[in-house]
Short mmCIF file of C-alpha atoms in Angstrom, two decimals:
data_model
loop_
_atom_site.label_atom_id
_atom_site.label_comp_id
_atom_site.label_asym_id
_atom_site.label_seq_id
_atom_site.Cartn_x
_atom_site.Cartn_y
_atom_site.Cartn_z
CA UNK A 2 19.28 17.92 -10.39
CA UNK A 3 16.91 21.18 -10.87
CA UNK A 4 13.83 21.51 -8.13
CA UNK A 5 11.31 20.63 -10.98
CA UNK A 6 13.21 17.01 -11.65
CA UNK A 7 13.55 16.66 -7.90
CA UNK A 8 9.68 17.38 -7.00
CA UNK A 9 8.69 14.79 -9.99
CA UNK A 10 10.55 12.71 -9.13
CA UNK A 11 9.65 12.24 -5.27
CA UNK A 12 6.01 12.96 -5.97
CA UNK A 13 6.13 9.66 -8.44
CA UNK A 14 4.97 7.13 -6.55
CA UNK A 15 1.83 9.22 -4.80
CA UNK A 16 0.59 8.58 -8.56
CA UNK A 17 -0.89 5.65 -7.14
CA UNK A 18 -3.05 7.30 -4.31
CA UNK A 19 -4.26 9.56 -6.53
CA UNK A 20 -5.32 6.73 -9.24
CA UNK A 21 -7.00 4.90 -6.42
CA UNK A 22 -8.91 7.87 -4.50
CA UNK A 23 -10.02 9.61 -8.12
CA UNK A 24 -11.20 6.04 -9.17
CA UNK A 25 -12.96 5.22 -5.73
CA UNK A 26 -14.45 7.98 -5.89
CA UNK A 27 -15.78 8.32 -9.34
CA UNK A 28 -16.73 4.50 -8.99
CA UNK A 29 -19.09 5.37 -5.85
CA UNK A 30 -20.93 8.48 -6.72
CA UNK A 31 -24.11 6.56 -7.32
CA UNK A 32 -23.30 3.83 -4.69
CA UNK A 33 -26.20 2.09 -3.34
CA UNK A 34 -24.70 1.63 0.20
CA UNK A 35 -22.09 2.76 2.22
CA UNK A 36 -20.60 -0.89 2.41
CA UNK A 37 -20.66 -1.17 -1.85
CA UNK A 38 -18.88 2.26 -1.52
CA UNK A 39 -16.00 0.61 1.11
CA UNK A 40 -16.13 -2.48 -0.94
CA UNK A 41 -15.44 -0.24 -4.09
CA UNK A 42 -12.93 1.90 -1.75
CA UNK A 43 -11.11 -1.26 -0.94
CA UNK A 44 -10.75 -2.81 -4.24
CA UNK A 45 -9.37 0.34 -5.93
CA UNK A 46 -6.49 0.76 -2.94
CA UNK A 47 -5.79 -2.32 -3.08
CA UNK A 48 -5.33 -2.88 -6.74
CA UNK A 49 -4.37 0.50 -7.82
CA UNK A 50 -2.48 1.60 -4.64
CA UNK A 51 -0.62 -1.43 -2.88
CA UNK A 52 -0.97 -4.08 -6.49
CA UNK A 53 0.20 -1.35 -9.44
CA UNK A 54 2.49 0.80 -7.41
CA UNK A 55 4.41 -2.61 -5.80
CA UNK A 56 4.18 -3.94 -9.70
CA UNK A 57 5.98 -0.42 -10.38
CA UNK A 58 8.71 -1.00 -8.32
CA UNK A 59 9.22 -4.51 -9.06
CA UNK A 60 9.53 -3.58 -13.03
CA UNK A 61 11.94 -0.39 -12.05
CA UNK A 62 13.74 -2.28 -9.80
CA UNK A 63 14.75 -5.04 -12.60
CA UNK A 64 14.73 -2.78 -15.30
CA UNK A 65 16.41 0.38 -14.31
CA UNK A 66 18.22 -0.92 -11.91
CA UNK A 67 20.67 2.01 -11.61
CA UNK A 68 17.91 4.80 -11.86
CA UNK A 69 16.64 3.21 -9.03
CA UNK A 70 20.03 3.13 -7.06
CA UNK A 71 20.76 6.95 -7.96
CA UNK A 72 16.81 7.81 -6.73
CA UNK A 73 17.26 6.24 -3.92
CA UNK A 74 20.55 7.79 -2.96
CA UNK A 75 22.91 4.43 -2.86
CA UNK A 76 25.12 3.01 -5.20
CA UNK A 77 23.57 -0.15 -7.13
CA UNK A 78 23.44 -3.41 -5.13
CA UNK A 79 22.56 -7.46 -5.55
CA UNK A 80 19.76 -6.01 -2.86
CA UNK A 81 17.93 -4.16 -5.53
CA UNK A 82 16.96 -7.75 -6.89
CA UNK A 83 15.27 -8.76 -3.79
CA UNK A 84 13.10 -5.42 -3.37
CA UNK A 85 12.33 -5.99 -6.46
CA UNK A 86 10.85 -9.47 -5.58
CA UNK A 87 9.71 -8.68 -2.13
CA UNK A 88 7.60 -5.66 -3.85
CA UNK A 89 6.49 -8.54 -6.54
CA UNK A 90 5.23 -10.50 -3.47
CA UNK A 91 3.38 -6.87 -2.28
CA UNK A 92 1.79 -6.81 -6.05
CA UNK A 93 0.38 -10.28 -5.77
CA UNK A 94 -1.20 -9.43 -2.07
CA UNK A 95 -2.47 -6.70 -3.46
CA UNK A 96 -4.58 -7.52 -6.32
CA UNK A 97 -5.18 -10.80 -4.33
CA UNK A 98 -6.76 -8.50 -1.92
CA UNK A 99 -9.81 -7.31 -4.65
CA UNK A 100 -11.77 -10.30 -4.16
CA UNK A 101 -10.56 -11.35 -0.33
CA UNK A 102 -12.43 -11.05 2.77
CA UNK A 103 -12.41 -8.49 5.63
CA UNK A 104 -10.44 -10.31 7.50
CA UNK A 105 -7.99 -11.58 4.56
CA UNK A 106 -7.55 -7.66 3.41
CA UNK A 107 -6.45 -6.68 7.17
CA UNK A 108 -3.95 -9.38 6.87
CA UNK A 109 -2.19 -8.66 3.65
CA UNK A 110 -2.12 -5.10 5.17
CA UNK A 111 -0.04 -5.62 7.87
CA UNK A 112 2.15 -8.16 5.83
CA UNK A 113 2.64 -5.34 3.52
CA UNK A 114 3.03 -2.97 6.51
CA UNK A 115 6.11 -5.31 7.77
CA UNK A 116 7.84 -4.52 4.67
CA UNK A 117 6.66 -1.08 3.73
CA UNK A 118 6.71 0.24 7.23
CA UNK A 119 10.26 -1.55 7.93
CA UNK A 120 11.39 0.26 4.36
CA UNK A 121 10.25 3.54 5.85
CA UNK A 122 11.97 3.33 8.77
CA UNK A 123 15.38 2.63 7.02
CA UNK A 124 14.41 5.80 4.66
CA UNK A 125 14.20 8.09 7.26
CA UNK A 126 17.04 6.94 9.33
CA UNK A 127 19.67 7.16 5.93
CA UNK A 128 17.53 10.80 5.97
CA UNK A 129 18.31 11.89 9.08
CA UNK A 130 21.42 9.41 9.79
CA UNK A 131 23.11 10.42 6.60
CA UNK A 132 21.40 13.09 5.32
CA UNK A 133 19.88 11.08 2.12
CA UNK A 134 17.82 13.61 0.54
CA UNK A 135 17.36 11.66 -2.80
CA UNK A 136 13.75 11.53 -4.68
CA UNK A 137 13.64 8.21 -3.89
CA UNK A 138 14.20 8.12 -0.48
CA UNK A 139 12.20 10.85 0.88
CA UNK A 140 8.68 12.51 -0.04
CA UNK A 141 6.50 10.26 -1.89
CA UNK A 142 7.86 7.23 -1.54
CA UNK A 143 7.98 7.65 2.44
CA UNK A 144 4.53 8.75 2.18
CA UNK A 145 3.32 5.02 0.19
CA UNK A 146 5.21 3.41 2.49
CA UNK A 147 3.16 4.80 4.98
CA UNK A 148 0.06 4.40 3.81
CA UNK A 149 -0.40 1.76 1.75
CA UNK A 150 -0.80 -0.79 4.11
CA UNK A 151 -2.42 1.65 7.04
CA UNK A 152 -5.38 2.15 4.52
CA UNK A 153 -5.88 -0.70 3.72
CA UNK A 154 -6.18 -2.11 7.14
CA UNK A 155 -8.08 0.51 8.13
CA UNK A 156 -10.86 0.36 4.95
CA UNK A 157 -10.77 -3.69 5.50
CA UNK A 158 -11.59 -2.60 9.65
CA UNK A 159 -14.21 -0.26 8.71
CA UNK A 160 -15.83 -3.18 6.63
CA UNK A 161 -15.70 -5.74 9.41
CA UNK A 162 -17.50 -3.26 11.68
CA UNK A 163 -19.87 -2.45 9.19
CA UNK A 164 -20.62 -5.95 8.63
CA UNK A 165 -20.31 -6.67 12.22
CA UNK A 166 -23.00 -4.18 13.53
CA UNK A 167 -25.31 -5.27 10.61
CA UNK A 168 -25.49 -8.98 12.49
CA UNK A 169 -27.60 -9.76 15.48
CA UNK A 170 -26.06 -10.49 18.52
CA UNK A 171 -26.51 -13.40 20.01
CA UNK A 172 -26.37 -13.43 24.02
CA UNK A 173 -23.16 -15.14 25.49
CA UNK A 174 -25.42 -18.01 26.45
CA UNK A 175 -26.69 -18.50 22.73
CA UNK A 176 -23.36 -17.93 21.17
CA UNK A 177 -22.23 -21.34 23.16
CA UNK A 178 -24.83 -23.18 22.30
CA UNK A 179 -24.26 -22.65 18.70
CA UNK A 180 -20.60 -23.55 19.16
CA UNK A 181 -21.51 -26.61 20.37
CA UNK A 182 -23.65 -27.72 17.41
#
């Protein structure tokens, strides 16, 4: 494989940071408010970033199955079906995530991290372990691993403070007493 093939094809996947981060911010040059702007942040990682890149690899995955194999640096396996599945599930949580909640955005994160960041642990062990240098198992993939889920939990964060500071607060006393009722 020449260096030009190599660097396309580990810089892939980062296709869908840059679709979400040009988007975000084209979408918020004229935002009315820094939490429209994190809501329009939020929306575009999660659908663009965690929903089309996991929809990516879910197509690939059943499609190509033994592109995948070779980019990833293994010989083809019955476990390509189940990534391909599990990164269905990711897909789902992620455009699920454009219309959630705080709250419901910082979970899907770290149920995308458990897989993602689990996925980038076992890519840079077969790097190091076994010296897997393959496209698809170092560079940009390692990188989406990485960050899909840590910006999305920390743009769904961001918005819970933001909508947390914008809230009076209510003395302990006051806070029981509404419990209560």
């Amino acid at each position: 494989m020449n260096e030009v093939s190599y660097f396309a094809q580990s810089a892939f996947p980062l296709v869908w940071i840059v679709i979400a981060v040009v988007g975000a911010l084209i979408r918020t040059r004229h935002s009315p408010s820094r939490a429209a702007a994190l809501e329009t942040w939020q929306r575009w990682w999660a659908v663009a970033a965690l929903g089309c890149g996991s929809l990516w690899m879910t197509i690939a995955f059943l499609t190509i199955p033994d592109v995948m194999a070779t980019a990833i640096g293994f010989d083809r396996t019955p476990f390509q079906f189940e990534i391909a599945f599990a990164n269905l599930g990711l897909a789902v949580m992620g455009f699920r995530a454009a219309s959630a909640t705080a709250r419901e955005r910082i979970t899907i994160g770290l149920g995308a991290g458990m897989f993602l960041w689990g996925a980038a642990i076992g890519h840079v062990y077969q790097w190091f372990a076994h010296g897997d240098h393959a496209p698809g198992n170092t560079g940009g993939v390692l990188v989406c691993d990485l960050l899909f889920p840590a910006v999305m939990i920390v743009l769904a964060l961001r918005s819970q403070q933001l909508t947390n500071s914008g809230r009076p607060t209510l003395a302990p006393a006051a806070r029981a007493a509404t419990r209560t009722t």
